[in-house]
Amino acid sequence: MDEKSPLWQTGEQRHWIANALMFLFSTALAGVTVGMFVAFANWNIGKLVVLSSLGLCAVVLLLGRAAELVGELLELMERIFPGWKSPK
């Protein structure tokens, strides 16, 4: 029987997550640009669009950094306690 390795082992999951984060980040940056143009017509709506888009950018950047920290923490745990992920 042909067994496929789990998605997280193939690296494909990281690829999809990176693509999703890049899409969210670029969409949020586009929202900032659109909000700046909308601000010329209506300051309150434009300000709301810009601030919410900047907030989304910040959340995406923080999620990316948190994912890096989790990866570093897992590597550190593996160095300190070899084989801790798969007890025998």
PDB file of C-alpha atoms in Angstrom:
ATOM      1  CA  MET A   1       0.000   0.000   0.000  1.00  0.00           C
ATOM      2  CA  ASP A   2       1.368   3.372  -1.001  1.00  0.00           C
ATOM      3  CA  GLU A   3       1.538   5.563   2.081  1.00  0.00           C
ATOM      4  CA  LYS A   4       1.892   9.275   1.647  1.00  0.00           C
ATOM      5  CA  SER A   5       3.694  11.117   4.357  1.00  0.00           C
ATOM      6  CA  PRO A   6       1.577  13.601   6.306  1.00  0.00           C
ATOM      7  CA  LEU A   7       1.255  17.083   4.902  1.00  0.00           C
ATOM      8  CA  TRP A   8       3.334  18.665   7.652  1.00  0.00           C
ATOM      9  CA  GLN A   9       6.260  16.353   6.882  1.00  0.00           C
ATOM     10  CA  THR A  10       6.373  17.115   3.170  1.00  0.00           C
ATOM     11  CA  GLY A  11       6.856  20.846   3.569  1.00  0.00           C
ATOM     12  CA  GLU A  12       3.790  21.441   1.438  1.00  0.00           C
ATOM     13  CA  GLN A  13       1.916  22.845   4.437  1.00  0.00           C
ATOM     14  CA  ARG A  14       4.563  25.540   4.930  1.00  0.00           C
ATOM     15  CA  HIS A  15       4.283  26.422   1.259  1.00  0.00           C
ATOM     16  CA  TRP A  16       0.501  26.862   1.500  1.00  0.00           C
ATOM     17  CA  ILE A  17       0.752  28.853   4.730  1.00  0.00           C
ATOM     18  CA  ALA A  18       3.394  31.132   3.240  1.00  0.00           C
ATOM     19  CA  ASN A  19       1.228  31.704   0.165  1.00  0.00           C
ATOM     20  CA  ALA A  20      -1.821  32.473   2.310  1.00  0.00           C
ATOM     21  CA  LEU A  21       0.121  34.932   4.468  1.00  0.00           C
ATOM     22  CA  MET A  22       1.557  36.674   1.414  1.00  0.00           C
ATOM     23  CA  PHE A  23      -1.933  36.948  -0.065  1.00  0.00           C
ATOM     24  CA  LEU A  24      -3.328  38.433   3.159  1.00  0.00           C
ATOM     25  CA  PHE A  25      -0.417  40.848   3.474  1.00  0.00           C
ATOM     26  CA  SER A  26      -0.649  42.054  -0.119  1.00  0.00           C
ATOM     27  CA  THR A  27      -4.429  42.393   0.193  1.00  0.00           C
ATOM     28  CA  ALA A  28      -3.996  44.455   3.349  1.00  0.00           C
ATOM     29  CA  LEU A  29      -1.447  46.702   1.643  1.00  0.00           C
ATOM     30  CA  ALA A  30      -3.865  47.162  -1.230  1.00  0.00           C
ATOM     31  CA  GLY A  31      -6.492  48.080   1.358  1.00  0.00           C
ATOM     32  CA  VAL A  32      -4.196  50.776   2.717  1.00  0.00           C
ATOM     33  CA  THR A  33      -3.810  52.226  -0.770  1.00  0.00           C
ATOM     34  CA  VAL A  34      -7.548  52.100  -1.453  1.00  0.00           C
ATOM     35  CA  GLY A  35      -8.233  53.651   1.942  1.00  0.00           C
ATOM     36  CA  MET A  36      -5.948  56.555   1.133  1.00  0.00           C
ATOM     37  CA  PHE A  37      -7.897  57.245  -2.050  1.00  0.00           C
ATOM     38  CA  VAL A  38     -11.227  56.875  -0.237  1.00  0.00           C
ATOM     39  CA  ALA A  39     -10.009  59.334   2.403  1.00  0.00           C
ATOM     40  CA  PHE A  40     -10.084  62.093  -0.225  1.00  0.00           C
ATOM     41  CA  ALA A  41     -13.842  61.570  -0.620  1.00  0.00           C
ATOM     42  CA  ASN A  42     -14.799  60.733   2.958  1.00  0.00           C
ATOM     43  CA  TRP A  43     -12.209  61.091   5.701  1.00  0.00           C
ATOM     44  CA  ASN A  44     -13.953  58.875   8.278  1.00  0.00           C
ATOM     45  CA  ILE A  45     -14.461  55.903   5.958  1.00  0.00           C
ATOM     46  CA  GLY A  46     -10.959  56.251   4.496  1.00  0.00           C
ATOM     47  CA  LYS A  47      -9.436  56.390   7.960  1.00  0.00           C
ATOM     48  CA  LEU A  48     -11.349  53.259   8.952  1.00  0.00           C
ATOM     49  CA  VAL A  49     -10.163  51.368   5.854  1.00  0.00           C
ATOM     50  CA  VAL A  50      -6.531  52.440   6.327  1.00  0.00           C
ATOM     51  CA  LEU A  51      -6.430  51.608  10.028  1.00  0.00           C
ATOM     52  CA  SER A  52      -8.110  48.228   9.624  1.00  0.00           C
ATOM     53  CA  SER A  53      -5.764  47.338   6.756  1.00  0.00           C
ATOM     54  CA  LEU A  54      -2.726  48.370   8.796  1.00  0.00           C
ATOM     55  CA  GLY A  55      -4.050  46.256  11.653  1.00  0.00           C
ATOM     56  CA  LEU A  56      -4.344  43.266   9.339  1.00  0.00           C
ATOM     57  CA  CYS A  57      -0.770  43.837   8.127  1.00  0.00           C
ATOM     58  CA  ALA A  58       0.436  43.873  11.734  1.00  0.00           C
ATOM     59  CA  VAL A  59      -1.456  40.683  12.576  1.00  0.00           C
ATOM     60  CA  VAL A  60      -0.039  38.875   9.537  1.00  0.00           C
ATOM     61  CA  LEU A  61       3.500  39.969  10.387  1.00  0.00           C
ATOM     62  CA  LEU A  62       3.071  38.892  14.014  1.00  0.00           C
ATOM     63  CA  LEU A  63       1.690  35.504  12.942  1.00  0.00           C
ATOM     64  CA  GLY A  64       4.680  34.991  10.658  1.00  0.00           C
ATOM     65  CA  ARG A  65       7.095  35.868  13.445  1.00  0.00           C
ATOM     66  CA  ALA A  66       5.258  33.625  15.913  1.00  0.00           C
ATOM     67  CA  ALA A  67       5.519  30.719  13.463  1.00  0.00           C
ATOM     68  CA  GLU A  68       9.275  31.298  13.193  1.00  0.00           C
ATOM     69  CA  LEU A  69       9.597  31.360  16.983  1.00  0.00           C
ATOM     70  CA  VAL A  70       7.674  28.095  17.305  1.00  0.00           C
ATOM     71  CA  GLY A  71      10.007  26.486  14.775  1.00  0.00           C
ATOM     72  CA  GLU A  72      13.058  27.727  16.677  1.00  0.00           C
ATOM     73  CA  LEU A  73      11.587  26.515  19.972  1.00  0.00           C
ATOM     74  CA  LEU A  74      10.958  23.050  18.520  1.00  0.00           C
ATOM     75  CA  GLU A  75      14.568  22.879  17.306  1.00  0.00           C
ATOM     76  CA  LEU A  76      15.824  23.939  20.739  1.00  0.00           C
ATOM     77  CA  MET A  77      13.677  21.312  22.473  1.00  0.00           C
ATOM     78  CA  GLU A  78      15.000  18.665  20.090  1.00  0.00           C
ATOM     79  CA  ARG A  79      18.588  19.663  20.949  1.00  0.00           C
ATOM     80  CA  ILE A  80      17.940  19.660  24.698  1.00  0.00           C
ATOM     81  CA  PHE A  81      15.759  16.534  24.788  1.00  0.00           C
ATOM     82  CA  PRO A  82      16.634  14.360  21.778  1.00  0.00           C
ATOM     83  CA  GLY A  83      13.710  12.217  20.680  1.00  0.00           C
ATOM     84  CA  TRP A  84      11.113  14.050  22.774  1.00  0.00           C
ATOM     85  CA  LYS A  85       8.651  14.162  19.867  1.00  0.00           C
ATOM     86  CA  SER A  86       8.470  10.421  19.416  1.00  0.00           C
ATOM     87  CA  PRO A  87       8.833   8.544  22.717  1.00  0.00           C
ATOM     88  CA  LYS A  88       9.623   4.869  22.360  1.00  0.00           C
TER      89      LYS A  88
END
